[in-house]
Short mmCIF file of C-alpha atoms and ligand atoms in Angstrom, two decimals:
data_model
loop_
_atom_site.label_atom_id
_atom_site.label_comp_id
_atom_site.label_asym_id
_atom_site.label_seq_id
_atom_site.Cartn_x
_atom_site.Cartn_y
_atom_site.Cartn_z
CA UNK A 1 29.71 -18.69 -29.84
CA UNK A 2 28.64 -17.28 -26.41
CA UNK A 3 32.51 -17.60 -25.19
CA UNK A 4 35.41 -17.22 -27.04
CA UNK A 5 39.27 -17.84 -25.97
CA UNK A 6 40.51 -17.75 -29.76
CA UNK A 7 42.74 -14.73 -28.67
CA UNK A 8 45.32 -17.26 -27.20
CA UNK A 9 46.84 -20.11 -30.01
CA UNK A 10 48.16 -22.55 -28.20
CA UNK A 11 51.23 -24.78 -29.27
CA UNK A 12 49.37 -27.81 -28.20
CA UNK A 13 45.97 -28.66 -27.12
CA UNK A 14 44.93 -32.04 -25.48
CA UNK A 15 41.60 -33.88 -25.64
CA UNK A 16 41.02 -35.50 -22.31
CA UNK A 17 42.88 -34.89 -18.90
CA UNK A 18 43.48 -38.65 -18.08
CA UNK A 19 46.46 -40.64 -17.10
CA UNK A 20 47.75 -40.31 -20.59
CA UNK A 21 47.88 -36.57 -21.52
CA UNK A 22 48.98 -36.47 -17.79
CA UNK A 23 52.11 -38.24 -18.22
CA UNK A 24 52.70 -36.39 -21.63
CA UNK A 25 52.41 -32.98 -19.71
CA UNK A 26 54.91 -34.49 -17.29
CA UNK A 27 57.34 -34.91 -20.10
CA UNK A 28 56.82 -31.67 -21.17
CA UNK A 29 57.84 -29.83 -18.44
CA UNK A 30 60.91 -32.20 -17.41
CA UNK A 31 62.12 -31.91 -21.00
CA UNK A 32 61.29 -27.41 -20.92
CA UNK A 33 59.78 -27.63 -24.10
CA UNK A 34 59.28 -24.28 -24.32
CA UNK A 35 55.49 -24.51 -25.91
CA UNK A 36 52.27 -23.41 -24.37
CA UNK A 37 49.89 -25.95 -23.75
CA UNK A 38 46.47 -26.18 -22.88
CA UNK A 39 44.32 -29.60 -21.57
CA UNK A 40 40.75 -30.06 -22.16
CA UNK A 41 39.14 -32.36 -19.94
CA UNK A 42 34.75 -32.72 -19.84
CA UNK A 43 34.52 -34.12 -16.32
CA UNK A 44 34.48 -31.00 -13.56
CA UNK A 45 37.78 -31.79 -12.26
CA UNK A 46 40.41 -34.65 -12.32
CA UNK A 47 38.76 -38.56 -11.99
CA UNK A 48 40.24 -41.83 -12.91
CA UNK A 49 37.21 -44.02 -13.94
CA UNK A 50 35.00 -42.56 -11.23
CA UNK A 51 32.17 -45.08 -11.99
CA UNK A 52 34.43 -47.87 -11.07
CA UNK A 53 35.81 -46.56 -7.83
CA UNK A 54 34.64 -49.91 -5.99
CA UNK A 55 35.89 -49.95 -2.24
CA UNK A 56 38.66 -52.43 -1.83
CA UNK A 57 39.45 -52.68 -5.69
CA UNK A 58 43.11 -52.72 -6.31
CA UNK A 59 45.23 -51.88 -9.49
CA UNK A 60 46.41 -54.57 -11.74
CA UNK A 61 50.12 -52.69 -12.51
CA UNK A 62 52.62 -51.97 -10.37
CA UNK A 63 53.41 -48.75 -8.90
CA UNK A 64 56.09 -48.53 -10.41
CA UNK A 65 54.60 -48.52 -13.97
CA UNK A 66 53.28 -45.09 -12.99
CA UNK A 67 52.86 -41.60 -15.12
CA UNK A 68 57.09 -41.15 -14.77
CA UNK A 69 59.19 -43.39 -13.03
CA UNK A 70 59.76 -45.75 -16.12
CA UNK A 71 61.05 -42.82 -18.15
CA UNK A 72 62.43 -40.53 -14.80
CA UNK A 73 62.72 -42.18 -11.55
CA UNK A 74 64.15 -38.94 -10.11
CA UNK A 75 60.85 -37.37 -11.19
CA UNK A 76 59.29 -35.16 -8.12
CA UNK A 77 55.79 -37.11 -9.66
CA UNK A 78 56.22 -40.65 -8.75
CA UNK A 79 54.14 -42.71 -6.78
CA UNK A 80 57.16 -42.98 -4.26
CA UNK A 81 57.49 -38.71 -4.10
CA UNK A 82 53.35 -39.11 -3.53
CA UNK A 83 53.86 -41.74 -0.90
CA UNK A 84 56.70 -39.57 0.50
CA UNK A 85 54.56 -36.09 0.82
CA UNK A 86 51.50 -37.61 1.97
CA UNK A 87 53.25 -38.91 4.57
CA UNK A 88 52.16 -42.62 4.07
CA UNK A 89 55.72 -43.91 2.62
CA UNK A 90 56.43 -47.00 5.75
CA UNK A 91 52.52 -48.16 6.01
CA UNK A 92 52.49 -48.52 2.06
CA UNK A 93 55.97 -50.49 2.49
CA UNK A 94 54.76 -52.45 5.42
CA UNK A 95 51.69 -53.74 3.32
CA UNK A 96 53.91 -55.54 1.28
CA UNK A 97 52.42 -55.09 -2.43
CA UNK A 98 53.32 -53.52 -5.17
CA UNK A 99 49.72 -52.77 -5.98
CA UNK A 100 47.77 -49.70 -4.77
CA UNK A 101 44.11 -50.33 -4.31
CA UNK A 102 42.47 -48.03 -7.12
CA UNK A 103 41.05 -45.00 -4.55
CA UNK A 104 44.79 -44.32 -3.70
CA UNK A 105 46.44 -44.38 -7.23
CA UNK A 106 43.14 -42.31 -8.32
CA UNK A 107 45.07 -40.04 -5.38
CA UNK A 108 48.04 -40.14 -6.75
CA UNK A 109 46.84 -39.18 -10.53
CA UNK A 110 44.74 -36.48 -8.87
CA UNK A 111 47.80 -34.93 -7.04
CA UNK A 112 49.93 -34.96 -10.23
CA UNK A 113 47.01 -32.95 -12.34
CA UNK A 114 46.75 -30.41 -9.36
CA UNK A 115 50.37 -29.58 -9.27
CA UNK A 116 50.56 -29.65 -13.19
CA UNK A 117 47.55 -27.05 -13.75
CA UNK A 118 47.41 -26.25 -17.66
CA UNK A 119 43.97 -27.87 -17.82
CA UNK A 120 40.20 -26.25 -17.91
CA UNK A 121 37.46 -28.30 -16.50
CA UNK A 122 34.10 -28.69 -17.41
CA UNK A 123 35.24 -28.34 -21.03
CA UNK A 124 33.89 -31.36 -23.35
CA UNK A 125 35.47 -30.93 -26.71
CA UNK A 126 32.64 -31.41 -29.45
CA UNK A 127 34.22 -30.43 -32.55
CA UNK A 128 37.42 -30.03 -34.25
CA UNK A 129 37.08 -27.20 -37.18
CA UNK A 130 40.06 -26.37 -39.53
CA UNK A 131 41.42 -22.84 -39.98
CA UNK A 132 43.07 -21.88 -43.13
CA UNK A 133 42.05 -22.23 -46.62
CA UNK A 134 40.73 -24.53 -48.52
CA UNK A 135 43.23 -27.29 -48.38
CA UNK A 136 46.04 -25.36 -47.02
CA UNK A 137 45.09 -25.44 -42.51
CA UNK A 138 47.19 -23.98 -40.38
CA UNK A 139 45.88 -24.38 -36.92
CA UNK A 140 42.64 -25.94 -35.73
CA UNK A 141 40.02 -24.54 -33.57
CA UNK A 142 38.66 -26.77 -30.93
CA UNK A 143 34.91 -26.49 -29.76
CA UNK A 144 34.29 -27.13 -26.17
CA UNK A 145 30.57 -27.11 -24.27
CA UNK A 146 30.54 -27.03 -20.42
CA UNK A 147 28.02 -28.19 -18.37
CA UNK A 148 25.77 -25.46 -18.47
CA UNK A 149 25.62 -25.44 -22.25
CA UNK A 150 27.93 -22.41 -22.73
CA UNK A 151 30.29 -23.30 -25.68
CA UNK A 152 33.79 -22.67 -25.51
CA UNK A 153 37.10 -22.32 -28.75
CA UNK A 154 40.45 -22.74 -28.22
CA UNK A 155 42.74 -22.75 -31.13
CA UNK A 156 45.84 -25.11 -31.54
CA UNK A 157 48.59 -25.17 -33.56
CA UNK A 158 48.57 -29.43 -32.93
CA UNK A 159 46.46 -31.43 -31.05
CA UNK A 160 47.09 -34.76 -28.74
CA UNK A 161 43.36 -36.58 -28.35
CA UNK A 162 43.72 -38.85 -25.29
CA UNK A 163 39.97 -39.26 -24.65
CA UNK A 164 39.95 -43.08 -23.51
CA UNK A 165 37.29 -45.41 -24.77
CA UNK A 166 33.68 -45.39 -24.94
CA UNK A 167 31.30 -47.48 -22.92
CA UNK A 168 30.26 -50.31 -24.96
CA UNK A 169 26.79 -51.69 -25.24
CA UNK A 170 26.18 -54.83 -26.89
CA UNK A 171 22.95 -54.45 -30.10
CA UNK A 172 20.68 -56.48 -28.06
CA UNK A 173 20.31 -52.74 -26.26
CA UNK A 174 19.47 -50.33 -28.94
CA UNK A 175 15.98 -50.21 -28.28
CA UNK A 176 16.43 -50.05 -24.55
CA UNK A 177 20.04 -47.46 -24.61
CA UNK A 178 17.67 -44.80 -22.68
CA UNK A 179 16.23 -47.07 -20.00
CA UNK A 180 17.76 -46.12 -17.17
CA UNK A 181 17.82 -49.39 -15.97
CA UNK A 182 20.31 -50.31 -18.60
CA UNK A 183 23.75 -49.38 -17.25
CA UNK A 184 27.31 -50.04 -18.18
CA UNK A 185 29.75 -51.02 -15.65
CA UNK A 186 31.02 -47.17 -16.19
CA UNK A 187 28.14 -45.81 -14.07
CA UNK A 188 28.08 -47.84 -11.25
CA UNK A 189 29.24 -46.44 -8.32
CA UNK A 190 27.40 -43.29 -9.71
CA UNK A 191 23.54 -44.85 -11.18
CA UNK A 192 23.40 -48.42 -9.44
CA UNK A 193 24.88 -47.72 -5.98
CA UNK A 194 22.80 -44.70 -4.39
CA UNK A 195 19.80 -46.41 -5.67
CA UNK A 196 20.37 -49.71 -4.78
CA UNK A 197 16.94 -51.09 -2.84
CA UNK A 198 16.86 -54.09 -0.49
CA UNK A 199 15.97 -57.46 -2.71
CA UNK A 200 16.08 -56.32 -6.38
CA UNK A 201 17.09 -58.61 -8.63
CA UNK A 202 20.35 -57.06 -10.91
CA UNK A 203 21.79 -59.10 -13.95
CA UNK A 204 25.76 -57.86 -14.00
CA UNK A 205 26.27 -59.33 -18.03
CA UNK A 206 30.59 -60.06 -19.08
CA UNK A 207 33.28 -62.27 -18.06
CA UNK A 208 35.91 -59.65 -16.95
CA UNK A 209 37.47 -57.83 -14.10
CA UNK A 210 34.74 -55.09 -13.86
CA UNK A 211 31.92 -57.99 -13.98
CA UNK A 212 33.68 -59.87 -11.56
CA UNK A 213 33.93 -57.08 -9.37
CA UNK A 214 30.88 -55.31 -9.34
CA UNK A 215 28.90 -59.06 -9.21
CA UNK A 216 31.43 -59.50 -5.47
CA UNK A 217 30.75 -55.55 -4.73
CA UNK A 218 26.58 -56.11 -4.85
CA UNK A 219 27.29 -59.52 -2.70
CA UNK A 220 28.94 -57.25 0.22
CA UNK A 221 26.37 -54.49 -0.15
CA UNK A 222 24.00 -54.55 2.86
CA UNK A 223 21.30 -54.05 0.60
CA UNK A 224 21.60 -57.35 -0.23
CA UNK A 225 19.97 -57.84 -3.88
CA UNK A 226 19.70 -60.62 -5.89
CA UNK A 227 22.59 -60.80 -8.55
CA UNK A 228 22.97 -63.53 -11.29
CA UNK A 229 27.04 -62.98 -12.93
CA UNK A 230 25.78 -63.55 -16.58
CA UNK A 231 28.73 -65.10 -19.09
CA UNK A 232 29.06 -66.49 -22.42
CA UNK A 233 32.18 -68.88 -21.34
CA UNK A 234 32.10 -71.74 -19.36
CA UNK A 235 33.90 -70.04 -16.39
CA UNK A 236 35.59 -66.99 -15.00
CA UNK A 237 39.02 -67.31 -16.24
CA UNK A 238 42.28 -65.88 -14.20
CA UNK A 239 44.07 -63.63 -16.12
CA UNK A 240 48.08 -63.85 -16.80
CA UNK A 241 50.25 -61.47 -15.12
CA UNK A 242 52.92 -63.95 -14.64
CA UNK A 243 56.36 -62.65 -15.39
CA UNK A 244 57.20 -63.65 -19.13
CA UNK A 245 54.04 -63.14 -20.32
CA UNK A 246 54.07 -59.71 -18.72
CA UNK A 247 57.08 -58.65 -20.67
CA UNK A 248 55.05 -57.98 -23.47
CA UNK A 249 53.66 -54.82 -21.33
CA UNK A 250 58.01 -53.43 -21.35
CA UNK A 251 58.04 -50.06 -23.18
CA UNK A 252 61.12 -51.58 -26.10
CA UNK A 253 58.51 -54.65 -26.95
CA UNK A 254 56.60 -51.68 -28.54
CA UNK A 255 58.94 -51.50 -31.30
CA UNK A 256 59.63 -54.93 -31.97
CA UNK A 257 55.26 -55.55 -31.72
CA UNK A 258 55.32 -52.75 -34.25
CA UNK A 259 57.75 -54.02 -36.73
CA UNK A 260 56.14 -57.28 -36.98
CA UNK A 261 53.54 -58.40 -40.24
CA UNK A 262 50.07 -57.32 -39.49
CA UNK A 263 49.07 -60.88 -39.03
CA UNK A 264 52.08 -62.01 -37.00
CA UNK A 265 50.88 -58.52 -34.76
CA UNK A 266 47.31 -59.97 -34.40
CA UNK A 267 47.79 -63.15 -33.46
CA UNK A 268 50.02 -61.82 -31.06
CA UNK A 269 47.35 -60.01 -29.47
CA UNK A 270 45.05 -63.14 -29.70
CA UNK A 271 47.84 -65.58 -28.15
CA UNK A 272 48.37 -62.85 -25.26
CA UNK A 273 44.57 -61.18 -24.90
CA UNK A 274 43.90 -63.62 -21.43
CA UNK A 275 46.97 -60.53 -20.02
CA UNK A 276 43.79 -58.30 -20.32
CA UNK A 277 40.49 -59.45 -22.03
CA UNK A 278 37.51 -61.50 -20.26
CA UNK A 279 39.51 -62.45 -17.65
CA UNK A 280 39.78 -61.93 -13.40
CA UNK A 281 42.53 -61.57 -10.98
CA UNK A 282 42.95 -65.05 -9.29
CA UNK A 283 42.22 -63.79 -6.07
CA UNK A 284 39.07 -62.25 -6.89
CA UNK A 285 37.70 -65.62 -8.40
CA UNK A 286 38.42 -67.23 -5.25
CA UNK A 287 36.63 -64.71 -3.62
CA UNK A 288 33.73 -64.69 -5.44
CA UNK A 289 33.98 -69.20 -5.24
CA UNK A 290 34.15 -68.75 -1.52
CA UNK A 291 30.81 -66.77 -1.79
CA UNK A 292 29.41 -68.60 -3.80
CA UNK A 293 30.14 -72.04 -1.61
CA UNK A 294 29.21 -70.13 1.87
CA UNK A 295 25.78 -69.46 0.69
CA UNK A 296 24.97 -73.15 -0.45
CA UNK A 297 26.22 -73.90 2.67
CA UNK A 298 23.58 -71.81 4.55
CA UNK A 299 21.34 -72.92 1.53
CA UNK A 300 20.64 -69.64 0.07
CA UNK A 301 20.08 -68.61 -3.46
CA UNK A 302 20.57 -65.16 -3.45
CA UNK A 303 23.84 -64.74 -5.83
CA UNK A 304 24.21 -67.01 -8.91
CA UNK A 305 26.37 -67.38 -11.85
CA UNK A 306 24.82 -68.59 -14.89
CA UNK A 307 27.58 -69.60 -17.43
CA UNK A 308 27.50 -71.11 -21.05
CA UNK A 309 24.56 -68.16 -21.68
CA UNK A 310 24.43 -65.88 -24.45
CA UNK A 311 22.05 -62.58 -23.98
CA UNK A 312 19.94 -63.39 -27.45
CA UNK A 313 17.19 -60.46 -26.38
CA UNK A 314 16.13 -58.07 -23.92
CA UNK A 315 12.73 -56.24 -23.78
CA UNK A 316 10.98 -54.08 -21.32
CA UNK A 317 8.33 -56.72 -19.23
CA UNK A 318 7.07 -53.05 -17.76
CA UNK A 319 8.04 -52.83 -14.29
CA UNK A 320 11.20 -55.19 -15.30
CA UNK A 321 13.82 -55.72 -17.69
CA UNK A 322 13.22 -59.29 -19.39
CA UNK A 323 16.55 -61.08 -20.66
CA UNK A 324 16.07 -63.54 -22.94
CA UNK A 325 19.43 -66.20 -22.82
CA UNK A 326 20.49 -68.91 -25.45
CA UNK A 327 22.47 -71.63 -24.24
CA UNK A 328 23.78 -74.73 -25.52
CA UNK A 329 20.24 -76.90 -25.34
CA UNK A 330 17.99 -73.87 -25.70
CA UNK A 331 15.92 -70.53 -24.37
CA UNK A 332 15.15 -69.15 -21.00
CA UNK A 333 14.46 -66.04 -19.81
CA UNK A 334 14.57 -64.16 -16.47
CA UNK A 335 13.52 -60.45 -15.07
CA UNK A 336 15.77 -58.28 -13.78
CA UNK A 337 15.08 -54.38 -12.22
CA UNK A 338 18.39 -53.41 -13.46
CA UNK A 339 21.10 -55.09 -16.35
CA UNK A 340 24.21 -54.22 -15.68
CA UNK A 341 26.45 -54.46 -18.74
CA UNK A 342 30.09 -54.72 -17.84
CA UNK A 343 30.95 -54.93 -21.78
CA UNK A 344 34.32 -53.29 -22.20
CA UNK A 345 34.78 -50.37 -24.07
CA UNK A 346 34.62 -49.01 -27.79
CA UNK A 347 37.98 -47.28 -29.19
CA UNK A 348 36.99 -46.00 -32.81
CA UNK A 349 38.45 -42.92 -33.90
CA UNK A 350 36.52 -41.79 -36.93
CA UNK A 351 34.16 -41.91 -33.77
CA UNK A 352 35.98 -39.13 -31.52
CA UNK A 353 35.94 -35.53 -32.16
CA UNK A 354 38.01 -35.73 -35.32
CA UNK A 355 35.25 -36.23 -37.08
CA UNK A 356 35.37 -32.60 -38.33
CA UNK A 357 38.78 -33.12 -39.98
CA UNK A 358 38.10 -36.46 -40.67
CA UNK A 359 38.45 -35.43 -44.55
CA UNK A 360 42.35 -34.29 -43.94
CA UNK A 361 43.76 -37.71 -42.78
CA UNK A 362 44.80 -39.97 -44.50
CA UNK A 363 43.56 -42.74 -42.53
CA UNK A 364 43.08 -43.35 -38.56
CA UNK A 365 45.63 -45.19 -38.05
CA UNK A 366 48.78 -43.93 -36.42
CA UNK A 367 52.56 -44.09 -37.11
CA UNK A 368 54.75 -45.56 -34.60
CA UNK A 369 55.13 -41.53 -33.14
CA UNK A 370 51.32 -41.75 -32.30
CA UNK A 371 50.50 -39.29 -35.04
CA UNK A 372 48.05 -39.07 -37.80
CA UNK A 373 49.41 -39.00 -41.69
CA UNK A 374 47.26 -35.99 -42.63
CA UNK A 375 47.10 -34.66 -46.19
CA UNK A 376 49.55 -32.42 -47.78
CA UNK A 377 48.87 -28.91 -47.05
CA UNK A 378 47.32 -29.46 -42.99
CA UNK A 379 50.16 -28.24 -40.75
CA UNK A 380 48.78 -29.33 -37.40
CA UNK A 381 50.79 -32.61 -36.24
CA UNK A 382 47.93 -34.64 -34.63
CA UNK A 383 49.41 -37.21 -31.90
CA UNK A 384 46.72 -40.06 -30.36
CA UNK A 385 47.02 -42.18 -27.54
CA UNK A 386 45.14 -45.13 -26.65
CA UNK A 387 43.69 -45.90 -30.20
CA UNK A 388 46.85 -47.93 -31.73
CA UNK A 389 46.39 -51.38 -30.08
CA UNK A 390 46.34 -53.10 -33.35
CA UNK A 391 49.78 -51.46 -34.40
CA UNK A 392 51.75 -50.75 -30.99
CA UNK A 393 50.05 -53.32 -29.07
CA UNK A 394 48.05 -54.98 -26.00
CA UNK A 395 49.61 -52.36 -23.69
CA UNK A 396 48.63 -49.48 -25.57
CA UNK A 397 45.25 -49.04 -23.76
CA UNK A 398 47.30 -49.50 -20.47
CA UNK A 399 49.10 -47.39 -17.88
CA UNK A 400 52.16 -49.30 -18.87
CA UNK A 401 53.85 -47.84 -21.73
CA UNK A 402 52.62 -44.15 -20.64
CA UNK A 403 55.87 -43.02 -19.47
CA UNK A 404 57.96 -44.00 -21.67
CA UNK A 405 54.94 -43.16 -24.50
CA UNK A 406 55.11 -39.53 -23.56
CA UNK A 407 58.85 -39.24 -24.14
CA UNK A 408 58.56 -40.15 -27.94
CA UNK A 409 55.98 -37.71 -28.35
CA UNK A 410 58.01 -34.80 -27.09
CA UNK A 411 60.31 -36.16 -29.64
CA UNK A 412 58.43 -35.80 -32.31
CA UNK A 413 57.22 -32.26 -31.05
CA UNK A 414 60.50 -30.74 -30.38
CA UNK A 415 61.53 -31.76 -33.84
CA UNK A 416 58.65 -30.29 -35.05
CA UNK A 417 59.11 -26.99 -32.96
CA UNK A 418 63.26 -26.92 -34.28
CA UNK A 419 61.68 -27.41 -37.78
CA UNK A 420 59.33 -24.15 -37.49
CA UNK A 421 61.94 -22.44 -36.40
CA UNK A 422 64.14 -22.89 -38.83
CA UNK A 423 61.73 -21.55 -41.36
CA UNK A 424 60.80 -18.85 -39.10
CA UNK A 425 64.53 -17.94 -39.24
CA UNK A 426 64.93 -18.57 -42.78
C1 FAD B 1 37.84 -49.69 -14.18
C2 FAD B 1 39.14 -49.67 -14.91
C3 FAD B 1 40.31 -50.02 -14.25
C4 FAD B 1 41.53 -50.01 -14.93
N1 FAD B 1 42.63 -50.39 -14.26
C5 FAD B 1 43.80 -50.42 -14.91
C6 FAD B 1 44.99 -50.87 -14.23
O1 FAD B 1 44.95 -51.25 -13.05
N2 FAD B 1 46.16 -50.87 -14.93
C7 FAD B 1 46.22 -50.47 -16.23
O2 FAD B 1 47.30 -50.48 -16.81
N3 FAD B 1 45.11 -50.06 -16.89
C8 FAD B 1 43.92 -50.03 -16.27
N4 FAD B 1 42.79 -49.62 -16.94
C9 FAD B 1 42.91 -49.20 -18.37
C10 FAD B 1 42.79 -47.66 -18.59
O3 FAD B 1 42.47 -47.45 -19.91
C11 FAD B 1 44.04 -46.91 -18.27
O4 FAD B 1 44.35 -47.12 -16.94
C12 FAD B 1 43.95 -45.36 -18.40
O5 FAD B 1 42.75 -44.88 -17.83
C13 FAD B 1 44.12 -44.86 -19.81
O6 FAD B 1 44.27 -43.46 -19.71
P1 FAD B 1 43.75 -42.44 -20.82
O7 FAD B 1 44.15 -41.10 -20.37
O8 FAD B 1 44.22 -42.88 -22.15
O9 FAD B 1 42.17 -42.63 -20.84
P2 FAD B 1 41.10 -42.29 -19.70
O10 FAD B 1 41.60 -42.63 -18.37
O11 FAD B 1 39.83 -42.91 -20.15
O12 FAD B 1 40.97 -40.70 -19.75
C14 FAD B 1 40.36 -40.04 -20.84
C15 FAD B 1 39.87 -38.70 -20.34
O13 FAD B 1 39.38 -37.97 -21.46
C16 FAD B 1 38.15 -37.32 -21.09
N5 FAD B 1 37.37 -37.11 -22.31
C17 FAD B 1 36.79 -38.04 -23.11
N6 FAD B 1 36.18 -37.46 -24.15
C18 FAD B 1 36.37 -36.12 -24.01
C19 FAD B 1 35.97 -34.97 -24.76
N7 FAD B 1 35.24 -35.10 -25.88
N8 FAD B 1 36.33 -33.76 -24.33
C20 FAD B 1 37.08 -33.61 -23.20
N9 FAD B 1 37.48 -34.66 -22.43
C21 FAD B 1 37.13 -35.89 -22.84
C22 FAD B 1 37.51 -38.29 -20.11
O14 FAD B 1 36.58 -37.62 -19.29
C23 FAD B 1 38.73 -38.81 -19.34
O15 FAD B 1 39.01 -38.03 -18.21
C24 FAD B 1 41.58 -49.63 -16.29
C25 FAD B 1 40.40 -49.29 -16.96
C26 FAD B 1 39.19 -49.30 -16.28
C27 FAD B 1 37.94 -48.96 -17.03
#
């Protein structure tokens, strides 16, 4: 260790300084839990999906479903008290919507984490280590690297990992993973962007929001390259936000989701995944049609979708990228300068920094209070957010259940906190 903080234990320490450990610190304070907390976050300072920050891109939840006002409307860290200090409370209502475009609620969350503090920067958590002995742990030590290489410990008497998921690349990219000019939708605002040059030819691969909208982003760009909107389906579908199918998003359907028979849960999900999987907002498929229609108006071929196509290969042609596709009555194949995969995201947790006390749980899934069963003998309650989909369900990866998320786990960690006492006192 080059840098130590191990003279401070913390009550709590949280992986990740994104919308979800944000709303939990919320909680925190509104409820006085009087614990000392500490947030870990790896990016320099606060940013919501900064690869995605596409100009003009608007959320898909209400502001109202934001870090507090489902659980605390009085809260001075709703969107409404953000609207009302930054002075922009009548223009928001006289736009009509109840949807923020992405820069501003990236605002908001960044306004939130800057009056909350309680978080170091530049502080990517690489290990988890147990202290105690043998079986019997009492607190953990978490192992942090900044971005100059100097390492970092902070110990922790329990831990909340909130560290989002991971950027998913399909196998057909494990030889190519290092090319540079094999991105995921994460990095582009930050890789493809800057670099863009006029007429290169991009392949944006996926069927989903972020495909949809970097594909219409590149058609605006003045740079004007050559994009082909690669998907498996037969077409873009809309996704379902209409109002009884969005009850399944309500805080209470978490119970009921979780009470139900594993299968009944999953084909729940299944039924429900067009509220969130490999599908587009309506009005962005329209948008992208009405490009699409303009340009074989003016008979141009520079943007084109090519559906019913499965990416069976790609392989480096040298100064291109070479896709090979498999559709329904055989091969092509076509060169790109740059594949763009806008394949979702991983969420495994054996994958995540627990690794290192991998061998104290009891398995990675969580109870309905977000935490880990852990062995007999490891004190540290270890909450998760993000990673219970399968058991809390589809809004569990979502800003939707956040607020009212946070409040259960301050449940569980006051009892925990009345329940140390006690044998303190004892
Ligand atoms: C482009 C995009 C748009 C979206 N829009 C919406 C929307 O409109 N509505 C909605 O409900 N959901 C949306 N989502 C879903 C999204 O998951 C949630 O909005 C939200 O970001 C979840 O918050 P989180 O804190 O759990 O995870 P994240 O926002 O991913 O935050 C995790 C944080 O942990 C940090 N981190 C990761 N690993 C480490 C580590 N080892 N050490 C330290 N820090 C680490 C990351 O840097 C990040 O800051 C969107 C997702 C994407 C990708």
């Amino acid at each position: 260790m080059t840098a130590t903080d191990q003279e401070k234990t913390y009550d709590l320490i949280g992986v990740g300084f994104g919308p979800s450990n944000l709303a939990l610190t919320i909680a925190i304070e509104e409820t006085e839990l009087p614990i000392r907390v500490k947030f870990l976050e790896a990016r320099p300072g606060f940013a919501w999906h900064p690869g995605m920050m596409i100009p003009g891109a608007d959320m898909q939840i209400s502001f109202l479903k934001d870090l507090v006002s489902q659980r605390n409307p009085q809260s001075r860290y709703t969107f409404v008290n953000y609207l009302h200090e930054k002075g922009r409370m009548n223009a928001f209502i006289n736009r009509k919507t109840f949807f923020p475009s992405r820069v501003e609620f990236n605002d908001y969350l960044g306004w939130v984490a800057e009056q909350l503090g309680h978080c170091d920067y530049d502080r990517r958590v690489v290990g988890i280590e147990p202290v105690g002995q043998g079986n019997t742990v009492g607190a953990v030590d978490v192992l942090t690297q900044d971005a100059a290489g100097g390492t970092h410990s902070y110990r922790a008497r329990n831990l909340v990992i909130a560290p989002g998921g991971t950027a998913r690349l399909p196998p057909v990219c494990d030889s190519l993973k290092a090319d540079p000019r094999v991105l995921h939708s994460n990095d582009y605002m930050r890789k493809v962007v800057p670099h863009l040059r006029p007429g290169e030819r991009i392949a944006v691969v996926g069927a989903g929001q972020s495909a949809a909208e970097i594909f219409n982003d590149l058609a605006e760009r003045p740079e004007a390259p050559h994009v082909d909107l690669i998907l498996r389906g037969h077409a873009m579908k809309p996704s379902d936000d209409s109002p009884f199918v969005n009850e399944i998003f309500a805080p209470e359907q978490t119970d009921a989701f979780h009470a139900m028979p594993e299968g009944a849960r999953a084909a729940l999900r299944a039924e429900l995944s067009a509220t969130n999987y490999a599908v587009v907002d309506e009005d962005l498929i329209l948008d992208i049609y009405t490009k699409l229609y303009e340009q074989s108006v003016l008979g141009e071929g520079r943007l084109a979708l090519r559906s019913q196509t499965r990416i069976a290969g790609l392989s480096d042609s040298g100064a291109r990228l070479r896709l090979h596709f498999e559709h329904r009555h055989g091969m092509s194949e076509a060169e790109y300068d740059r594949v763009i995969f806008a394949t979702g995201y991983l969420r495994q947790l054996d994958e995540t920094v627990l690794h290192g006390i991998a061998g104290f749980c009891e398995d990675f899934r969580t109870g309905r209070d977000y935490r880990l069963s852990m062995k007999d003998g490891f004190s540290p309650a270890v909450f998760v957010q993000g990673y219970s989909e399968v058991s809390h369900g589809l809004s569990d990866t979502l800003l939707s259940v956040l607020a009212q998320r946070s409040a259960e786990i301050v449940e569980t960690l006051s009892d925990l906190f009345d329940d140390r006492q006690a044998v303190a006192a004892e």
